């Protein structure tokens, strides 16, 4: 009697094990990610002048929005222009070298700010902007009635500011200097106001108006009255934005009137307008030497792309301006790069190390051990390409003259929760008109790594401050 029963139980057990094994195998077949191809095609083009938009003059009063008409838009979209559009009579080579010079100065400035903060230095606000007016700018209206000017957009800065009359000292800008006495919506911020206390080192003048100062790594600075003013973006008015009205501004800012800070700090434009635009904004930067499409920035819910893959934002305990992310490693040619792990990019409790996403840095900088491992893996995958001499900060270059396209190893960035596969043109770039292309990464002895805008090209980069995350959507400029 017991033997048939035991036999029957054994059959049930065998059937159960078979079914478990079958469904486990089936689940693996559905959950296994698609393998990254080993190579992709790079279409070659020489270093050329970028597609520069026609930069308009200040809009006539008749075309400005009615200041007494309320504006309730919860989202807005703006075109972005590159600084090269403000540069004339320069060759492609000159523009490229200037870009690399600005890049080196900016990286030095960002690293300097992080280092000063870590060691306890806190005399004035130090921005990521240095030498020049940053990389991207847009046109917006200031005051009531609105006076239209060019403003730099910068994710490495917080304080919004512009040059104001009367000037004790002002650098040359494309538009007339803004005169606050002619604006009905301008108001100075009292010294004891909460907005004034948000500044790292607020000052106070004889009229009891709050004073601000923003300093830069190259010695440039802006100083003046901290105030509130209305900003107008293509007809959408945003009232009572706290900004610096600079009466003493020294440095080279190449035509722009001031800066719209897009950082994470309490005085940045996205944080100030968080309720209006639901704490969200995004941008998409085109390859300005190969596309006639405009770059763009979007504020509000429409900034979030459905195809974006998100990674959590990390807080620097010592500094709140920059957008830190958790970079885990790289793949080259479909295989993980050996020698790179998340520990190389970890942000410690003293504010050292880490990885930031920055719109104003062009070339991605990686802490030296990570860069060497990535570079060496790429060299192996690109061993079929003819090498060329080093160029500026690039130590891995190729002679691709006489060809229209080549196969190159794929490069993927692995963030926590998001894998970002780069187009070939985002990491092998032309550096002259003779067919020389270089691997667009560089090493740094500083612990801080920076994901630059060359690697961000073509992606819609989404900053969801409410969700404390940043996302990447491929082909996001359409």
Coordinates of N, CA and C in Angstrom, one line a residue, residues 116-228:
X116 N 37.8 74.0 -2.3 CA 37.7 75.1 -1.3 C 36.6 74.8 -0.3
X117 N 35.5 74.2 -0.8 CA 34.4 73.9 0.1 C 34.8 72.8 1.0
X118 N 35.5 71.8 0.5 CA 35.9 70.7 1.4 C 36.9 71.1 2.5
X119 N 37.7 72.1 2.2 CA 38.6 72.6 3.2 C 38.1 73.7 4.1
X120 N 36.8 74.1 3.9 CA 36.2 75.0 4.8 C 36.2 76.5 4.3
X121 N 36.8 76.7 3.1 CA 36.8 78.1 2.6 C 35.4 78.5 2.2
X122 N 35.0 79.7 2.6 CA 33.7 80.2 2.2 C 33.6 81.7 2.2
X123 N 34.3 82.3 1.3 CA 34.3 83.8 1.3 C 33.3 84.4 0.3
X124 N 33.1 83.7 -0.8 CA 32.1 84.2 -1.8 C 31.7 83.0 -2.7
X125 N 30.6 83.3 -3.4 CA 30.1 82.2 -4.3 C 31.0 82.1 -5.5
X126 N 31.4 80.8 -5.7 CA 32.3 80.5 -6.8 C 31.5 79.7 -7.9
X127 N 31.4 80.2 -9.1 CA 30.6 79.5 -10.1 C 31.5 78.6 -10.9
X128 N 30.8 77.7 -11.6 CA 31.5 76.8 -12.6 C 31.9 77.6 -13.8
X129 N 31.3 78.8 -14.1 CA 31.6 79.5 -15.3 C 33.0 80.2 -15.1
X130 N 33.8 80.1 -16.2 CA 35.1 80.8 -16.2 C 35.5 81.1 -17.6
X131 N 36.2 82.2 -17.7 CA 36.7 82.7 -19.0 C 35.7 82.5 -20.2
X132 N 35.0 83.6 -20.4 CA 34.0 83.5 -21.5 C 32.6 83.4 -20.9
X133 N 31.6 83.3 -21.7 CA 30.2 83.4 -21.3 C 29.6 82.0 -21.2
X134 N 30.4 81.0 -21.0 CA 29.8 79.6 -20.9 C 29.6 79.1 -22.3
X135 N 29.0 78.0 -22.5 CA 28.8 77.3 -23.8 C 27.5 77.6 -24.5
X136 N 26.4 77.7 -23.7 CA 25.1 77.9 -24.3 C 24.3 79.1 -23.7
X137 N 23.6 79.8 -24.6 CA 22.8 80.9 -24.1 C 21.5 81.0 -24.8
X138 N 20.6 81.8 -24.3 CA 19.3 82.0 -24.9 C 18.9 83.4 -24.7
X139 N 17.8 83.8 -25.4 CA 17.3 85.2 -25.4 C 16.0 85.2 -24.5
X140 N 16.1 86.2 -23.5 CA 14.9 86.3 -22.7 C 14.7 87.8 -22.3
X141 N 13.5 88.1 -21.9 CA 13.2 89.5 -21.5 C 13.4 89.7 -20.0
X142 N 13.9 90.9 -19.6 CA 14.1 91.3 -18.2 C 13.3 92.5 -18.0
X143 N 12.5 92.5 -16.9 CA 11.8 93.7 -16.5 C 10.4 93.9 -17.1
X144 N 9.8 95.1 -16.7 CA 8.5 95.5 -17.3 C 8.5 96.9 -17.6
X145 N 8.4 97.3 -18.9 CA 8.3 96.4 -20.1 C 9.6 95.6 -20.3
X146 N 9.5 94.4 -20.9 CA 10.7 93.5 -21.0 C 11.7 94.1 -22.0
X147 N 13.0 94.0 -21.6 CA 14.1 94.3 -22.4 C 14.8 93.0 -22.7
X148 N 14.9 92.7 -24.0 CA 15.5 91.3 -24.3 C 17.0 91.3 -24.4
X149 N 17.6 90.3 -23.8 CA 19.0 90.2 -23.7 C 19.4 88.7 -23.9
X150 N 20.7 88.5 -24.1 CA 21.2 87.1 -24.2 C 21.7 86.7 -22.8
X151 N 21.3 85.6 -22.3 CA 21.7 85.1 -21.0 C 22.3 83.7 -21.2
X152 N 23.4 83.4 -20.5 CA 24.0 82.1 -20.5 C 23.2 81.2 -19.6
X153 N 23.0 79.9 -20.0 CA 22.4 78.9 -19.1 C 23.4 78.0 -18.6
X154 N 23.5 77.8 -17.3 CA 24.6 77.1 -16.8 C 24.2 76.2 -15.6
X155 N 24.3 74.8 -15.8 CA 24.0 73.9 -14.7 C 25.0 73.9 -13.6
X156 N 26.1 74.6 -13.8 CA 27.2 74.6 -12.7 C 27.1 75.9 -11.9
X157 N 26.0 76.7 -12.0 CA 25.9 77.9 -11.3 C 24.5 78.0 -10.7
X158 N 24.3 78.8 -9.6 CA 23.0 79.0 -9.0 C 22.5 80.4 -9.2
X159 N 23.2 81.4 -8.8 CA 22.7 82.7 -8.8 C 22.4 83.3 -10.2
X160 N 21.2 83.8 -10.4 CA 20.9 84.5 -11.6 C 21.4 85.9 -11.5
X161 N 22.0 86.4 -12.6 CA 22.5 87.8 -12.5 C 22.6 88.4 -13.9
X162 N 22.6 89.7 -14.0 CA 22.9 90.4 -15.3 C 23.5 91.8 -15.0
X163 N 24.1 92.4 -16.0 CA 24.7 93.7 -15.8 C 23.6 94.7 -15.8
X164 N 23.8 95.7 -14.9 CA 22.8 96.8 -14.7 C 23.4 98.2 -14.7
X165 N 22.6 99.1 -15.2 CA 23.0 100.5 -15.2 C 22.5 101.1 -13.8
X166 N 23.3 102.0 -13.3 CA 24.5 102.6 -13.8 C 25.7 101.7 -13.5
X167 N 26.6 101.6 -14.5 CA 27.8 100.7 -14.4 C 29.0 101.4 -13.8
X168 N 29.5 100.9 -12.7 CA 30.8 101.4 -12.3 C 31.9 100.8 -13.2
X169 N 31.6 99.5 -13.6 CA 32.4 98.9 -14.6 C 31.6 97.8 -15.3
X170 N 31.4 97.8 -16.6 CA 30.7 96.7 -17.3 C 31.5 96.3 -18.5
X171 N 31.5 95.0 -18.8 CA 32.2 94.5 -20.0 C 31.2 94.7 -21.1
X172 N 31.7 94.5 -22.4 CA 30.9 94.7 -23.6 C 30.0 93.6 -23.8
X173 N 28.7 93.9 -24.0 CA 27.7 92.9 -24.3 C 26.9 93.3 -25.6
X174 N 26.2 92.3 -26.2 CA 25.5 92.5 -27.4 C 24.4 93.5 -27.3
X175 N 23.6 93.5 -26.3 CA 22.5 94.3 -26.1 C 22.8 95.5 -25.2
X176 N 21.9 96.5 -25.1 CA 22.0 97.6 -24.2 C 22.0 97.0 -22.7
X177 N 22.7 97.6 -21.9 CA 22.8 97.2 -20.4 C 21.4 97.5 -19.8
X178 N 20.9 96.6 -19.0 CA 19.6 96.8 -18.4 C 19.6 97.9 -17.4
X179 N 18.5 98.7 -17.5 CA 18.4 99.9 -16.5 C 17.2 99.6 -15.6
X180 N 17.5 99.2 -14.3 CA 16.4 98.9 -13.5 C 15.4 100.0 -13.2
X181 N 15.9 101.3 -13.3 CA 15.0 102.4 -13.0 C 13.9 102.5 -14.0
X182 N 14.0 101.9 -15.2 CA 13.0 101.9 -16.2 C 12.1 100.7 -16.2
X183 N 12.2 99.9 -15.2 CA 11.3 98.7 -15.0 C 10.3 98.9 -13.9
X184 N 9.0 98.6 -14.1 CA 8.0 98.8 -13.1 C 8.0 97.6 -12.1
X185 N 8.7 96.5 -12.5 CA 8.6 95.3 -11.7 C 9.9 95.1 -10.9
X186 N 10.9 96.0 -11.0 CA 12.1 95.8 -10.3 C 12.0 96.2 -8.8
X187 N 12.5 95.4 -7.9 CA 12.5 95.7 -6.5 C 13.8 95.2 -5.8
X188 N 14.4 96.0 -5.1 CA 15.6 95.6 -4.3 C 15.2 94.8 -3.1
X189 N 16.0 93.8 -2.7 CA 15.7 92.9 -1.6 C 16.3 93.5 -0.3
X190 N 15.5 93.7 0.7 CA 16.0 94.3 2.0 C 17.1 93.3 2.6
X191 N 18.0 93.9 3.4 CA 19.1 93.1 3.9 C 18.6 92.0 4.8
X192 N 17.6 92.2 5.6 CA 17.1 91.2 6.5 C 16.2 90.1 5.9
X193 N 15.9 90.2 4.6 CA 14.9 89.3 4.0 C 15.4 87.9 3.9
X194 N 14.5 86.9 3.9 CA 15.0 85.5 3.8 C 15.8 85.3 2.5
X195 N 15.4 85.9 1.4 CA 16.1 85.7 0.1 C 17.5 86.2 0.3
X196 N 17.8 87.2 1.0 CA 19.1 87.7 1.2 C 19.9 86.7 2.0
X197 N 19.3 86.1 3.0 CA 20.0 85.2 3.8 C 20.4 83.9 3.1
X198 N 19.8 83.7 1.9 CA 20.1 82.5 1.1 C 21.5 82.6 0.4
X199 N 22.0 83.8 0.3 CA 23.3 84.0 -0.3 C 24.3 83.4 0.7
X200 N 25.4 82.9 0.2 CA 26.5 82.4 1.0 C 27.1 83.5 1.9
X201 N 27.4 84.6 1.2 CA 28.0 85.7 1.9 C 27.3 87.0 1.5
X202 N 26.1 87.3 2.1 CA 25.4 88.5 1.7 C 26.0 89.8 2.3
X203 N 25.9 90.9 1.6 CA 26.3 92.2 2.1 C 25.1 93.1 2.2
X204 N 25.4 94.3 2.6 CA 24.3 95.3 2.8 C 24.9 96.7 2.5
X205 N 24.1 97.5 1.7 CA 24.6 98.8 1.4 C 24.0 99.9 2.3
X206 N 24.3 101.1 2.1 CA 23.8 102.2 3.0 C 22.3 102.4 2.9
X207 N 21.7 101.9 1.8 CA 20.2 102.0 1.7 C 19.5 100.7 2.2
X208 N 20.2 99.9 2.9 CA 19.7 98.6 3.5 C 19.2 97.7 2.4
X209 N 19.8 97.7 1.2 CA 19.5 96.8 0.2 C 20.6 95.7 0.1
X210 N 20.2 94.4 0.0 CA 21.1 93.3 0.0 C 22.1 93.3 -1.1
X211 N 23.3 93.0 -0.9 CA 24.4 92.9 -1.9 C 24.8 91.5 -2.1
X212 N 25.1 91.2 -3.4 CA 25.6 89.9 -3.8 C 27.0 90.0 -4.4
X213 N 27.7 88.9 -4.5 CA 28.9 88.9 -5.3 C 29.1 87.5 -5.8
X214 N 29.4 87.3 -7.1 CA 29.8 86.0 -7.6 C 31.2 86.1 -8.2
X215 N 32.1 85.2 -7.8 CA 33.4 85.2 -8.3 C 33.7 84.0 -9.2
X216 N 34.7 84.2 -10.0 CA 35.0 83.1 -11.0 C 36.5 82.7 -10.9
X217 N 36.7 81.5 -11.3 CA 38.1 80.9 -11.2 C 39.2 81.7 -11.9
X218 N 38.8 82.5 -12.9 CA 39.8 83.3 -13.6 C 40.0 84.7 -13.1
X219 N 39.3 85.0 -12.0 CA 39.5 86.3 -11.4 C 38.3 87.3 -11.8
X220 N 37.5 86.9 -12.7 CA 36.3 87.7 -13.1 C 35.3 87.6 -12.0
X221 N 34.4 88.7 -11.9 CA 33.4 88.7 -10.9 C 32.3 89.6 -11.3
X222 N 31.2 89.5 -10.6 CA 30.1 90.4 -10.7 C 29.6 90.8 -9.3
X223 N 29.3 92.1 -9.1 CA 28.9 92.6 -7.7 C 27.8 93.6 -7.9
X224 N 26.8 93.6 -7.0 CA 25.8 94.6 -7.1 C 24.6 94.4 -6.1
X225 N 23.4 94.8 -6.5 CA 22.3 94.7 -5.7 C 21.5 93.4 -5.9
X226 N 21.1 92.8 -4.9 CA 20.3 91.6 -5.0 C 18.8 92.0 -5.0
X227 N 18.1 91.6 -6.0 CA 16.7 92.1 -6.3 C 15.8 91.0 -6.8
X228 N 14.5 91.4 -7.0 CA 13.6 90.6 -7.6 C 13.1 91.3 -8.9

